[in-house]
Tab-separated table of C-alpha atoms in Angstrom:
chain	number	residue	atom	x	y	z
A	553	MET	CA	91.335	108.151	86.803
A	554	SER	CA	93.308	111.329	85.013
A	555	GLY	CA	97.343	111.016	85.084
A	556	GLU	CA	97.338	114.425	84.410
A	557	ILE	CA	99.162	116.693	86.758
A	558	SER	CA	97.963	120.647	87.411
A	559	SER	CA	100.781	123.329	85.890
A	560	ALA	CA	101.277	124.135	89.810
A	561	ASP	CA	102.616	121.009	90.624
A	562	ASP	CA	104.807	120.935	87.490
A	563	MET	CA	106.272	124.137	88.802
A	564	GLN	CA	106.884	122.626	92.116
A	565	ARG	CA	107.649	119.335	90.988
A	566	VAL	CA	104.577	117.389	93.705
A	567	TRP	CA	104.907	114.037	93.410
A	568	ASP	CA	101.404	112.228	93.554
A	569	VAL	CA	102.719	109.408	95.659
A	570	VAL	CA	105.811	108.921	97.230
A	571	VAL	CA	106.962	105.434	98.631
A	572	VAL	CA	109.789	105.046	101.190
A	573	GLY	CA	111.064	101.771	100.867
A	574	ALA	CA	111.965	99.316	98.173
A	575	GLY	CA	111.169	95.985	99.309
A	576	PRO	CA	108.099	93.919	98.125
A	577	ALA	CA	105.626	96.247	100.053
A	578	GLY	CA	106.925	99.398	99.039
A	579	ALA	CA	107.489	97.965	95.532
A	580	SER	CA	104.026	97.124	95.392
A	581	ALA	CA	102.544	100.213	96.342
A	582	ALA	CA	104.678	101.681	93.782
A	583	TYR	CA	103.362	99.453	91.098
A	584	ALA	CA	99.704	100.091	92.202
A	585	ALA	CA	99.781	103.521	92.314
A	586	ALA	CA	102.103	103.770	88.785
A	587	VAL	CA	99.091	101.556	87.425
A	588	ALA	CA	96.729	104.220	88.055
A	589	GLY	CA	98.407	106.695	86.011
A	590	ARG	CA	99.823	108.786	88.752
A	591	ARG	CA	103.295	110.208	88.969
A	592	VAL	CA	104.966	107.817	91.671
A	593	LEU	CA	108.455	107.791	92.993
A	594	LEU	CA	110.434	105.148	94.786
A	595	LEU	CA	112.730	105.953	97.675
A	596	GLU	CA	115.482	103.366	98.740
A	597	LYS	CA	118.223	104.239	101.055
A	598	ALA	CA	120.545	101.175	99.448
A	599	GLU	CA	121.635	100.607	96.111
A	600	LEU	CA	119.960	97.756	94.884
A	601	PRO	CA	120.032	94.861	94.649
A	602	ARG	CA	120.095	94.614	98.287
A	603	TYR	CA	120.225	91.367	100.748
A	604	LYS	CA	117.643	90.734	103.614
A	605	THR	CA	117.184	88.454	106.325
A	606	CYS	CA	114.720	86.061	105.044
A	607	GLY	CA	113.798	82.830	104.862
A	608	GLY	CA	112.431	83.503	101.392
A	609	GLY	CA	109.016	81.243	100.871
A	610	ILE	CA	106.842	82.415	98.466
A	611	ILE	CA	103.229	80.815	99.555
A	612	GLY	CA	100.167	80.925	97.927
A	613	PRO	CA	98.833	83.963	98.804
A	614	SER	CA	101.930	85.690	98.161
A	615	ARG	CA	102.054	84.333	94.121
A	616	ASP	CA	98.296	85.593	94.059
A	617	ALA	CA	99.162	89.336	95.026
A	618	LEU	CA	102.029	89.273	92.314
A	619	PRO	CA	101.650	91.826	89.247
A	620	PRO	CA	100.472	90.283	86.105
A	621	GLY	CA	103.215	88.472	84.376
A	622	PHE	CA	105.327	88.341	86.909
A	623	GLU	CA	107.687	85.594	86.697
A	624	LEU	CA	109.398	84.383	90.261
A	625	PRO	CA	112.738	83.476	89.856
A	626	LEU	CA	112.846	80.262	92.072
A	627	LYS	CA	115.592	78.816	93.473
A	628	ASP	CA	113.531	75.205	94.586
A	629	ARG	CA	109.795	73.671	94.846
A	630	VAL	CA	109.126	72.313	97.965
A	631	HIS	CA	106.858	69.163	97.788
A	632	ALA	CA	108.001	67.558	101.245
A	633	VAL	CA	108.463	68.780	104.965
A	634	THR	CA	110.511	67.256	107.532
A	635	PHE	CA	109.070	68.105	111.082
A	636	SER	CA	111.390	67.890	113.948
A	637	ASN	CA	110.812	69.258	117.965
A	638	ASN	CA	114.259	70.367	119.237
A	639	GLY	CA	115.776	67.712	116.934
A	640	ARG	CA	113.291	64.598	117.966
A	641	PHE	CA	110.793	62.915	116.745
A	642	THR	CA	111.536	63.582	112.999
A	643	ARG	CA	108.994	63.097	110.142
A	644	THR	CA	108.964	63.885	106.845
A	645	ARG	CA	105.652	64.638	104.802
A	646	ARG	CA	105.578	64.692	101.292
A	647	SER	CA	102.769	66.426	98.668
A	648	LYS	CA	102.685	65.594	94.921
A	649	GLN	CA	101.839	69.305	93.856
A	650	MET	CA	104.664	72.119	94.917
A	651	MET	CA	103.578	73.568	98.471
A	652	PHE	CA	105.274	76.842	97.823
A	653	GLY	CA	108.617	78.395	96.580
A	654	LEU	CA	112.055	79.342	97.369
A	655	ILE	CA	113.825	82.709	95.684
A	656	ASN	CA	116.325	84.686	97.423
A	657	ARG	CA	115.398	88.193	98.083
A	658	PRO	CA	117.996	90.178	96.348
A	659	GLU	CA	116.412	88.983	93.037
A	660	PHE	CA	113.077	88.970	94.132
A	661	ASP	CA	112.965	92.264	95.524
A	662	GLN	CA	114.994	93.601	92.499
A	663	GLN	CA	112.561	92.334	90.081
A	664	LEU	CA	109.338	93.549	91.696
A	665	VAL	CA	111.127	96.977	91.709
A	666	GLU	CA	111.284	96.464	88.113
A	667	HIS	CA	107.562	95.701	87.517
A	668	ALA	CA	106.822	99.197	89.101
A	669	GLN	CA	109.495	101.426	87.029
A	670	LYS	CA	107.767	99.458	84.169
A	671	ALA	CA	104.411	101.041	84.986
A	672	GLY	CA	105.977	103.966	84.842
A	673	ALA	CA	106.852	104.830	88.772
A	674	GLU	CA	110.458	106.425	88.860
A	675	LEU	CA	113.044	104.865	91.162
A	676	ARG	CA	115.705	106.832	93.581
A	677	THR	CA	118.633	104.688	95.589
A	678	GLY	CA	121.039	105.935	97.598
A	679	ALA	CA	117.677	108.536	99.052
A	680	ALA	CA	117.588	107.784	102.855
A	681	VAL	CA	114.522	109.430	104.204
A	682	GLN	CA	114.957	111.966	107.512
A	683	ARG	CA	111.206	112.771	108.278
A	684	VAL	CA	108.334	113.584	106.828
A	685	GLU	CA	106.220	116.924	107.994
A	686	GLN	CA	102.723	117.446	107.287
A	687	HIS	CA	103.043	121.065	108.773
A	688	GLY	CA	105.488	124.125	108.887
A	689	SER	CA	107.773	125.866	106.478
A	690	ALA	CA	108.323	123.395	103.786
A	691	VAL	CA	104.637	122.402	103.343
A	692	PRO	CA	103.484	124.604	100.848
A	693	ASP	CA	99.928	123.773	101.402
A	694	ARG	CA	98.057	121.351	103.181
A	695	ARG	CA	97.279	119.123	100.340
A	696	THR	CA	101.099	118.170	100.653
A	697	VAL	CA	103.567	116.392	102.603
A	698	ALA	CA	107.246	117.257	102.630
A	699	VAL	CA	109.422	114.450	102.627
A	700	VAL	CA	112.874	115.390	103.855
A	701	LEU	CA	116.111	112.814	103.263
A	702	GLN	CA	119.331	112.717	104.847
A	703	GLY	CA	121.353	116.040	103.504
A	704	GLY	CA	118.500	118.513	104.024
A	705	GLU	CA	116.674	118.009	100.199
A	706	THR	CA	112.944	118.050	100.619
A	707	VAL	CA	110.550	116.051	98.158
A	708	LEU	CA	106.915	116.874	98.090
A	709	ALA	CA	103.681	114.471	97.512
A	710	ARG	CA	100.128	114.529	97.336
A	711	ALA	CA	100.534	111.118	99.567
A	712	VAL	CA	103.117	109.215	101.623
A	713	VAL	CA	103.630	105.363	101.519
A	714	GLY	CA	105.962	104.115	104.346
A	715	ALA	CA	107.407	100.735	103.925
A	716	ASP	CA	110.215	101.265	104.902
A	717	GLY	CA	111.086	98.368	107.382
A	718	SER	CA	110.528	97.053	110.343
A	719	ALA	CA	112.899	100.242	112.403
A	720	SER	CA	110.628	102.597	110.271
A	721	ARG	CA	110.431	106.329	110.441
A	722	ILE	CA	107.494	106.752	108.652
A	723	GLY	CA	105.850	104.361	111.126
A	724	ALA	CA	107.241	106.657	113.945
A	725	HIS	CA	105.537	109.364	112.384
A	726	VAL	CA	102.557	107.398	112.011
A	727	GLY	CA	102.209	106.230	115.874
A	728	VAL	CA	102.660	102.199	114.935
A	729	LYS	CA	102.537	100.389	117.941
A	730	VAL	CA	103.892	97.003	118.700
A	731	ASP	CA	102.946	94.037	121.067
A	732	GLN	CA	105.150	91.581	119.618
A	733	VAL	CA	109.127	91.820	118.863
A	734	ASP	CA	111.353	88.696	117.620
A	735	LEU	CA	114.369	88.104	116.874
A	736	GLY	CA	115.643	86.108	113.878
A	737	LEU	CA	119.125	85.004	113.226
A	738	GLU	CA	119.802	83.766	109.942
A	739	ALA	CA	123.244	81.924	107.787
A	740	GLU	CA	123.501	81.209	104.052
A	741	ILE	CA	125.683	78.147	103.825
A	742	PRO	CA	126.764	77.215	100.789
A	743	VAL	CA	127.274	73.540	100.344
A	744	PRO	CA	128.896	70.832	98.045
A	745	GLU	CA	126.214	69.118	95.768
A	746	THR	CA	126.168	65.827	97.388
A	747	VAL	CA	124.413	68.329	99.970
A	748	ALA	CA	122.707	69.952	97.791
A	749	GLU	CA	120.654	67.313	96.391
A	750	ASP	CA	119.616	65.248	99.559
A	751	TRP	CA	118.034	68.374	100.485
A	752	LYS	CA	116.139	69.737	96.917
A	753	GLY	CA	112.535	70.275	97.291
A	754	ARG	CA	112.388	69.369	100.681
A	755	VAL	CA	112.393	71.985	103.842
A	756	LEU	CA	112.902	71.270	107.489
A	757	ILE	CA	111.018	72.972	110.399
A	758	ASP	CA	111.803	72.330	113.815
A	759	TRP	CA	110.213	73.584	116.900
A	760	GLY	CA	112.321	75.155	119.381
A	761	PRO	CA	113.876	75.030	122.732
A	762	MET	CA	111.887	78.510	123.474
A	763	PRO	CA	108.574	79.352	123.992
A	764	GLY	CA	107.308	80.459	120.310
A	765	SER	CA	110.307	79.388	118.690
A	766	TYR	CA	111.360	77.710	115.731
A	767	GLY	CA	114.375	76.935	112.864
A	768	TRP	CA	114.102	76.620	109.563
A	769	VAL	CA	116.211	75.224	106.755
A	770	PHE	CA	115.237	76.364	103.155
A	771	PRO	CA	117.112	74.866	100.107
A	772	LYS	CA	118.486	77.223	96.845
A	773	GLY	CA	120.625	75.243	94.621
A	774	ASP	CA	123.979	75.213	96.293
A	775	THR	CA	123.168	77.252	99.147
A	776	LEU	CA	120.743	76.538	102.498
A	777	THR	CA	119.381	78.917	103.812
A	778	VAL	CA	119.050	77.870	108.095
A	779	GLY	CA	117.796	80.376	110.497
A	780	VAL	CA	116.162	80.616	113.458
A	781	ILE	CA	113.835	83.037	115.412
A	782	SER	CA	112.218	83.156	119.166
A	783	ALA	CA	110.850	86.109	121.591
A	784	ARG	CA	113.405	89.293	121.614
A	785	GLY	CA	115.109	89.493	125.028
A	786	GLU	CA	116.693	85.494	124.918
A	787	GLY	CA	119.025	86.705	122.463
A	788	ALA	CA	121.778	84.545	123.669
A	789	ALA	CA	119.703	81.403	123.773
A	790	THR	CA	118.952	82.190	120.541
A	791	LYS	CA	122.543	82.030	119.166
A	792	ARG	CA	122.949	79.008	121.319
A	793	TYR	CA	119.545	77.320	119.372
A	794	LEU	CA	120.885	78.155	115.842
A	795	GLU	CA	124.586	76.953	116.616
A	796	ASP	CA	123.084	73.834	117.971
A	797	PHE	CA	120.533	73.603	115.129
A	798	VAL	CA	123.333	74.067	112.194
A	799	ALA	CA	125.697	71.049	114.439
A	800	ARG	CA	122.897	68.428	114.154
A	801	LEU	CA	122.135	68.985	110.786
A	802	GLY	CA	125.915	68.351	110.384
A	803	LEU	CA	126.491	71.437	108.723
A	804	ALA	CA	129.188	73.258	111.164
A	805	GLY	CA	132.155	72.412	109.167
A	806	PHE	CA	130.750	74.797	106.357
A	807	GLU	CA	131.725	78.292	106.545
A	808	PRO	CA	128.500	80.657	106.019
A	809	SER	CA	128.491	83.151	103.006
A	810	ILE	CA	125.917	85.793	105.342
A	811	SER	CA	125.332	85.511	108.837
A	812	SER	CA	122.554	88.160	109.649
A	813	GLY	CA	120.341	89.217	112.277
A	814	HIS	CA	116.879	90.948	112.195
A	815	LEU	CA	113.924	92.168	114.646
A	816	THR	CA	110.475	91.270	113.309
A	817	ARG	CA	107.545	93.503	114.954
A	818	CYS	CA	104.039	92.862	114.935
A	819	ARG	CA	101.536	95.576	115.496
A	820	ALA	CA	99.056	95.633	118.494
A	821	ASP	CA	95.772	95.578	117.555
A	822	ASP	CA	95.099	99.737	117.700
A	823	SER	CA	97.967	100.741	116.061
A	824	PRO	CA	97.346	103.520	113.547
A	825	LEU	CA	97.660	102.801	109.986
A	826	SER	CA	97.608	106.293	108.834
A	827	ARG	CA	98.158	109.998	110.115
A	828	GLY	CA	97.011	112.637	107.365
A	829	ARG	CA	98.360	112.253	104.095
A	830	VAL	CA	100.818	109.151	104.993
A	831	LEU	CA	100.275	105.597	105.085
A	832	VAL	CA	101.524	102.938	106.100
A	833	CYS	CA	102.103	98.994	104.826
A	834	GLY	CA	104.047	95.614	105.509
A	835	ASP	CA	107.193	95.681	108.357
A	836	ALA	CA	106.793	99.480	108.720
A	837	ALA	CA	103.314	98.934	109.669
A	838	GLY	CA	103.961	95.647	112.026
A	839	LEU	CA	101.742	93.639	109.466
A	840	LEU	CA	102.955	89.971	109.192
A	841	GLU	CA	101.555	86.555	110.619
A	842	PRO	CA	102.032	86.598	114.420
A	843	TRP	CA	102.650	82.563	114.261
A	844	THR	CA	104.901	81.781	111.812
A	845	ARG	CA	106.031	85.736	111.386
A	846	GLU	CA	105.724	85.082	107.634
A	847	GLY	CA	105.870	88.538	106.021
A	848	ILE	CA	106.172	88.368	102.572
A	849	SER	CA	102.876	88.216	101.430
A	850	PHE	CA	101.226	90.345	104.103
A	851	ALA	CA	104.212	93.085	102.536
A	852	LEU	CA	103.028	92.131	99.026
A	853	ARG	CA	98.856	92.702	99.632
A	854	SER	CA	99.221	95.807	102.230
A	855	GLY	CA	101.544	97.423	99.597
A	856	ARG	CA	98.894	97.034	96.928
A	857	LEU	CA	96.383	98.199	99.059
A	858	ALA	CA	98.500	101.426	100.134
A	859	GLY	CA	99.323	102.226	96.734
A	860	GLU	CA	95.523	102.061	95.507
A	861	TRP	CA	94.575	103.983	98.486
A	862	ALA	CA	97.339	106.241	98.334
A	863	VAL	CA	96.176	107.236	94.900
A	864	ARG	CA	92.778	107.904	96.258
A	865	ILE	CA	94.294	110.322	99.522
A	866	ALA	CA	97.009	112.369	96.467
A	867	GLU	CA	93.334	113.069	94.861
A	868	ALA	CA	91.578	113.506	98.124
A	869	HIS	CA	90.781	118.180	98.322
A	870	ASP	CA	90.508	118.481	102.426
A	871	ALA	CA	91.329	116.620	105.383
A	872	VAL	CA	88.039	115.283	105.708
A	873	ASP	CA	88.149	113.276	102.565
A	874	THR	CA	91.649	112.344	102.995
A	875	ARG	CA	90.180	110.793	106.628
A	876	ARG	CA	87.781	108.793	104.804
A	877	GLN	CA	90.068	107.331	102.259
A	878	ALA	CA	92.596	106.445	105.198
A	879	LEU	CA	89.804	105.309	107.016
A	880	ASN	CA	88.774	103.179	103.949
A	881	TYR	CA	92.241	101.711	103.765
A	882	ALA	CA	92.482	100.879	107.646
A	883	PHE	CA	89.217	98.505	107.250
A	884	ALA	CA	90.371	97.097	103.756
A	885	VAL	CA	93.494	96.024	105.749
A	886	LYS	CA	91.586	95.315	108.833
A	887	ALA	CA	88.972	92.700	106.911
A	888	GLY	CA	91.340	90.776	105.581
A	889	LEU	CA	95.563	90.675	107.237
A	890	GLY	CA	93.410	91.928	110.275
A	891	VAL	CA	91.824	88.878	110.765
A	892	GLU	CA	94.550	86.944	109.782
A	893	MET	CA	96.827	88.223	112.285
A	894	SER	CA	94.211	87.916	115.229
A	895	VAL	CA	94.124	83.913	114.469
A	896	GLY	CA	97.724	83.845	114.004
A	897	LYS	CA	98.342	85.517	117.814
A	898	ARG	CA	96.050	82.884	118.972
A	899	MET	CA	97.768	80.002	117.683
A	900	LEU	CA	101.046	81.495	119.010
A	901	ALA	CA	100.143	81.537	122.208
A	902	VAL	CA	98.876	77.581	121.830
A	903	PHE	CA	102.345	76.931	120.284
A	904	GLU	CA	104.252	78.574	123.034
A	905	ARG	CA	102.722	76.244	125.580
A	906	ARG	CA	102.584	73.031	123.691
A	907	PRO	CA	104.758	73.351	120.651
A	908	GLY	CA	104.521	69.330	120.697
A	909	LEU	CA	100.839	68.899	120.002
A	910	PHE	CA	101.562	71.032	116.959
A	911	HIS	CA	104.246	68.613	116.058
A	912	ALA	CA	102.269	65.862	116.687
A	913	ALA	CA	99.066	67.041	114.678
A	914	LEU	CA	101.342	67.766	111.658
A	915	THR	CA	102.977	64.800	111.345
A	916	GLY	CA	99.967	62.047	112.719
A	917	PHE	CA	96.754	63.545	112.071
A	918	ARG	CA	95.468	64.154	108.296
A	919	PRO	CA	93.295	66.956	108.400
A	920	ALA	CA	95.975	69.403	110.334
A	921	TRP	CA	98.789	68.037	107.001
A	922	ARG	CA	95.960	68.886	104.344
A	923	ALA	CA	95.288	72.462	106.299
A	924	PHE	CA	98.999	72.997	106.185
A	925	LYS	CA	99.373	72.444	102.524
A	926	GLU	CA	95.784	74.567	101.593
A	927	ILE	CA	97.504	77.356	103.483
A	928	THR	CA	100.707	77.227	102.017
A	929	GLN	CA	99.377	76.475	98.181
A	930	GLY	CA	96.973	79.442	98.815
A	931	ARG	CA	93.958	77.803	98.489
A	932	THR	CA	92.561	78.860	102.294
A	933	THR	CA	93.932	81.176	104.734
A	934	LEU	CA	94.366	80.777	108.632
A	935	GLY	CA	91.716	82.981	109.294
A	936	GLU	CA	89.630	81.525	106.746
A	937	LEU	CA	90.059	78.094	108.036
A	938	VAL	CA	89.584	78.437	111.695
A	939	ARG	CA	86.019	80.475	110.990
A	940	SER	CA	84.582	77.410	108.020
A	941	HIS	CA	85.726	74.694	110.294
A	942	PRO	CA	83.785	74.400	113.887
A	943	LEU	CA	86.056	71.629	115.023
A	944	ALA	CA	89.164	74.660	114.852
A	945	GLN	CA	86.957	76.599	116.138
A	946	ARG	CA	86.134	75.334	119.656
A	947	ALA	CA	89.589	73.709	119.655
A	948	LEU	CA	90.727	77.148	119.457
A	949	ALA	CA	88.336	79.047	121.975
A	950	ALA	CA	89.147	76.237	124.265
A	951	MET	CA	92.977	76.786	124.386
A	952	VAL	CA	92.526	80.678	123.892
A	953	PRO	CA	89.688	82.394	124.324
A	954	GLU	CA	88.989	84.705	121.384
A	955	PRO	CA	90.146	88.709	122.910
A	956	ALA	CA	87.045	91.131	122.898
A	957	ALA	CA	87.298	94.126	120.189
A	958	PRO	CA	88.806	97.085	121.669
A	959	GLN	CA	86.871	99.750	122.691
A	960	ASP	CA	87.648	102.008	120.483
A	961	ALA	CA	87.376	100.024	116.968
A	962	ALA	CA	84.000	102.256	115.927
A	963	GLU	CA	84.445	104.084	112.581
A	964	PRO	CA	85.542	107.721	113.944
A	965	ASP	CA	83.453	110.938	112.603
A	966	PRO	CA	85.178	111.923	109.725
A	967	HIS	CA	84.030	115.731	110.571
A	968	HIS	CA	86.211	115.853	113.197
A	969	ALA	CA	89.279	114.238	111.637
A	970	ASP	CA	92.405	116.364	110.956
A	971	GLU	CA	96.136	115.314	110.747
A	972	THR	CA	95.325	113.411	113.915
A	973	HIS	CA	96.435	109.717	113.857
A	974	ASP	CA	94.016	106.918	112.578
A	975	THR	CA	92.875	104.348	114.794
A	976	ASP	CA	91.276	101.051	112.936
A	977	GLY	CA	91.326	98.290	115.385
A	978	THR	CA	92.156	95.952	114.269
A	979	GLY	CA	89.279	69.857	100.638
A	980	GLY	CA	90.495	67.777	99.252
A	981	THR	CA	93.571	65.226	99.878
A	982	ASP	CA	96.498	64.523	97.443
A	983	GLY	CA	96.806	61.293	98.592
A	984	THR	CA	100.050	61.585	99.765
A	985	ASP	CA	99.009	62.388	103.672
A	986	GLY	CA	101.453	59.322	104.953
A	987	THR	CA	104.494	59.456	107.137
A	988	ASP	CA	107.594	58.553	106.075
A	989	GLY	CA	111.228	58.779	107.343
A	990	THR	CA	111.911	58.739	111.356
A	991	ASP	CA	115.099	58.309	112.922
A	992	GLY	CA	114.366	61.222	115.810
A	993	THR	CA	117.993	62.720	114.812
A	994	GLY	CA	116.816	65.587	112.768
A	995	THR	CA	119.779	65.001	110.467
A	996	PRO	CA	119.107	65.508	106.522
A	997	GLY	CA	120.720	62.440	105.498
A	998	SER	CA	118.512	60.577	107.713
A	999	VAL	CA	115.228	61.225	106.777
A	1000	THR	CA	114.031	59.612	103.336
A	1001	SER	CA	113.707	62.158	100.560
C-alpha cells in the first residue's frame, strides 16, 4: 500500500482515516491504519489521560490484541478468584499461572495512544465531534466524509472510524441498535497497606441479588476498584447493592477517591457496523461480552479490524467498492466477536435465572473452573469452548435454545449499494483446582489468600 497523498488532497487537507475517540478501540484503529502508512487523525474530546469507569481487567484476548512491544502497566497479577453468591457460600480458587492482569485505564489508554502516535497517527485532544456528513455542501465529493466539530470546524477524511463510546454520535449516524443496556457503578477506594496486602493477587466476584447482576473487587496497589453491574431500570437497587457490597467487605469506612457510573450497551444482532465510508467499533458499535460485560478485548480487537478495513475504504473509488469493503469488515467482526456475543447472550439468559448454578459449577466442578482459567488466560474463548465441548453444547441448548438466524443475514448485493445502512446480522489442569477457604461472610479477611 502506498502512503502517498495526491496534490488535491494536500490542498484540501483530506485525511485518509479520521478516528473519533481515543479509548482502546480508537487507539487500536488509529494504530492499525497508521502502520499501513496512511495519514491518520485521532480526535478525542477530553484531555488525556482521563478517567474511565472500568474494572480494568486485561484477559488473554486483550493481551493478544495489543501492538507489538506494548508493555502492560499492570497494577496487579491475578492468581486467585474468590467467588460468593450475594455474600454467601464464599470460596476461593487458585491458579499457579496468572489468569489476568489489572490496569488503571488512564495509564493504559494513554500508552495505547502513544503507540498510535509512534506509528504515525496525529492526535488532537479537546476536539468534540458534533456530527459526520456524507452528503451536502461540506462534502466536496462522494469519496469524502466531513467530520464537523463543535464550533463549526470541518475535518475531511476518506474514511471515518467511530470509537466514541457507548453514547456514540458516530453510532447514531450509522444507526447502531442495542438490545441490552446495563448500569455499572464503581468506586475507587484507597486502603491502608494491611488491607491492600490482603487482596494482593486475588479478585472477588459476587453474583448479585438482581437477575444478571454481579459485583467485583479488583486490587490495584493501594487502591481497590469495587463495582457492581445490573440491567438498566434498576438504578436504586443497583446503588443499594453497591452500598451493601462495600459494607459487607468491611470497606465502608474508607472514602472513595472516585465514584462513577456508566451505561454499557450491547448491539442487537441486526445492528449495522457501517454506513457509507463510516465504520463503528468497540462500545460505539455495542461490541462487548453480554454476560460479563467485558469490553476491553472487544474494543482492542474490533478497533484493529476497523483500522485495517478503513484503509481499504479510504482507497475505494466508488460506492460499490466502499460497500464491499464495509461488508467485509462486518463479516470479520461477525465471524469472531459476533460468535462470542451470541454465546454470551445465551450464558446471560441462564445466569439471570440460575446464578447459584454458576456459583456451584465454578467453585465445585473442576471442568468449569478450568474453562474459566483458559478463557481469562486467552487459551480459548467462550465461543470456542461451547463449540468444541459437546457437553457444554448440550447443557446450554437444554437451558437456552440457540436463536434462529435473522432473515436479513444474507449478504446484500453490492451492486445496489450506496450510502445506506449496512446490516451484518451477526486442556490441561495446573494441579491447583482444589477449593480452599470458606466462612460464608464474603469479607476479604476471612478467606484464605
